[in-house]
Short mmCIF file of C-alpha atoms in Angstrom, two decimals:
data_model
loop_
_atom_site.label_atom_id
_atom_site.label_comp_id
_atom_site.label_asym_id
_atom_site.label_seq_id
_atom_site.Cartn_x
_atom_site.Cartn_y
_atom_site.Cartn_z
CA ARG A 300 99.12 116.95 85.47
CA GLY A 301 100.03 114.51 88.16
CA GLY A 302 97.69 113.10 90.76
CA PHE A 303 96.49 110.12 88.85
CA ALA A 304 98.01 106.71 87.81
CA ARG A 305 98.54 106.18 84.10
CA VAL A 306 97.73 102.55 84.34
CA ALA A 307 94.73 101.16 82.64
CA PRO A 308 92.57 98.63 84.14
CA GLY A 309 94.02 95.06 83.84
CA ARG A 310 97.62 96.45 84.01
CA VAL A 311 100.21 95.19 86.66
CA THR A 312 101.62 97.49 89.46
CA ALA A 313 105.17 97.43 90.82
CA SER A 314 104.04 94.70 93.15
CA GLY A 315 102.96 92.34 90.40
CA ARG A 316 99.30 92.69 91.28
CA ARG A 317 96.71 93.99 88.76
CA VAL A 318 95.28 97.44 89.50
CA PHE A 319 91.90 97.61 91.33
CA ASP A 320 89.57 100.17 93.07
CA GLY A 321 91.23 100.75 96.58
CA LEU A 322 94.75 100.64 95.36
CA VAL A 323 97.40 103.45 96.20
CA ALA A 324 100.93 103.99 95.28
CA CYS A 325 102.98 104.48 98.50
CA PRO A 326 106.39 105.79 99.48
CA ARG A 327 109.04 102.97 99.63
CA ALA A 328 109.22 103.10 103.43
CA LEU A 329 105.81 101.27 103.48
CA PRO A 330 105.84 97.61 102.44
CA PHE A 331 103.61 96.47 99.78
CA GLY A 332 100.32 95.30 101.49
CA THR A 333 100.25 98.06 103.99
CA LYS A 334 96.64 99.53 104.53
CA VAL A 335 96.35 103.23 104.70
CA ARG A 336 93.15 105.44 105.59
CA ILE A 337 92.66 108.58 103.25
CA GLY A 338 89.67 110.40 104.18
CA ASP A 339 86.80 107.74 104.87
CA ARG A 340 88.30 105.16 102.88
CA THR A 341 90.98 102.49 103.29
CA TYR A 342 93.54 101.83 100.68
CA HIS A 343 96.14 99.22 99.89
CA CYS A 344 99.60 99.87 99.04
CA TYR A 345 100.56 97.79 96.05
CA ASP A 346 102.25 100.37 93.87
CA ARG A 347 105.17 102.79 93.79
CA LEU A 348 106.03 106.29 92.34
CA HIS A 349 109.35 107.37 90.89
CA ARG A 350 111.74 107.83 93.74
CA LYS A 351 111.73 111.60 93.30
CA PHE A 352 108.01 111.45 94.49
CA ASP A 353 108.75 109.09 97.46
CA ASP A 354 106.93 111.75 99.84
CA ARG A 355 103.72 111.21 97.97
CA PHE A 356 100.88 108.86 97.63
CA ASP A 357 98.82 108.30 94.34
CA ILE A 358 95.21 106.94 94.63
CA TRP A 359 94.34 104.77 91.53
CA MET A 360 91.09 105.80 90.07
CA THR A 361 89.06 104.11 87.38
CA THR A 362 89.04 106.88 84.85
CA LYS A 363 91.29 109.76 84.06
CA ASN A 364 88.29 112.19 84.42
CA ALA A 365 87.71 110.90 88.04
CA ALA A 366 91.39 111.58 88.84
CA LEU A 367 91.34 115.11 87.28
CA GLU A 368 88.02 115.97 89.21
CA PHE A 369 89.75 114.53 92.45
CA GLY A 370 92.85 116.58 91.66
CA LYS A 371 96.17 116.91 93.75
CA ARG A 372 95.34 117.41 97.47
CA ARG A 373 97.12 117.56 100.73
CA LEU A 374 95.29 115.02 102.98
CA PHE A 375 95.99 113.18 106.29
CA ILE A 376 97.09 109.75 105.84
CA GLU A 377 96.78 107.26 108.57
CA VAL A 378 99.09 104.04 108.24
CA MET A 379 96.88 101.31 109.75
CA GLU A 380 99.08 98.42 109.33
CA GLY A 381 102.17 97.48 107.49
#
């Protein structure tokens, strides 16, 4: 079940921004706007998960099928700036 945002395109994130490709929900320790590298892509932290998941990142994907195909993974995350 988890591993994907349940937010449709055009919806607003916790930061007040609309969702977009390259968005990731980050732990509260990272301020909104922080850039992180996951794999070979750079993502921007503009959303949050529930506090009980504050040790996770959640990559926004354009479709539920894309998110399910990607699945739940343990990946190295590099904080680039924050």
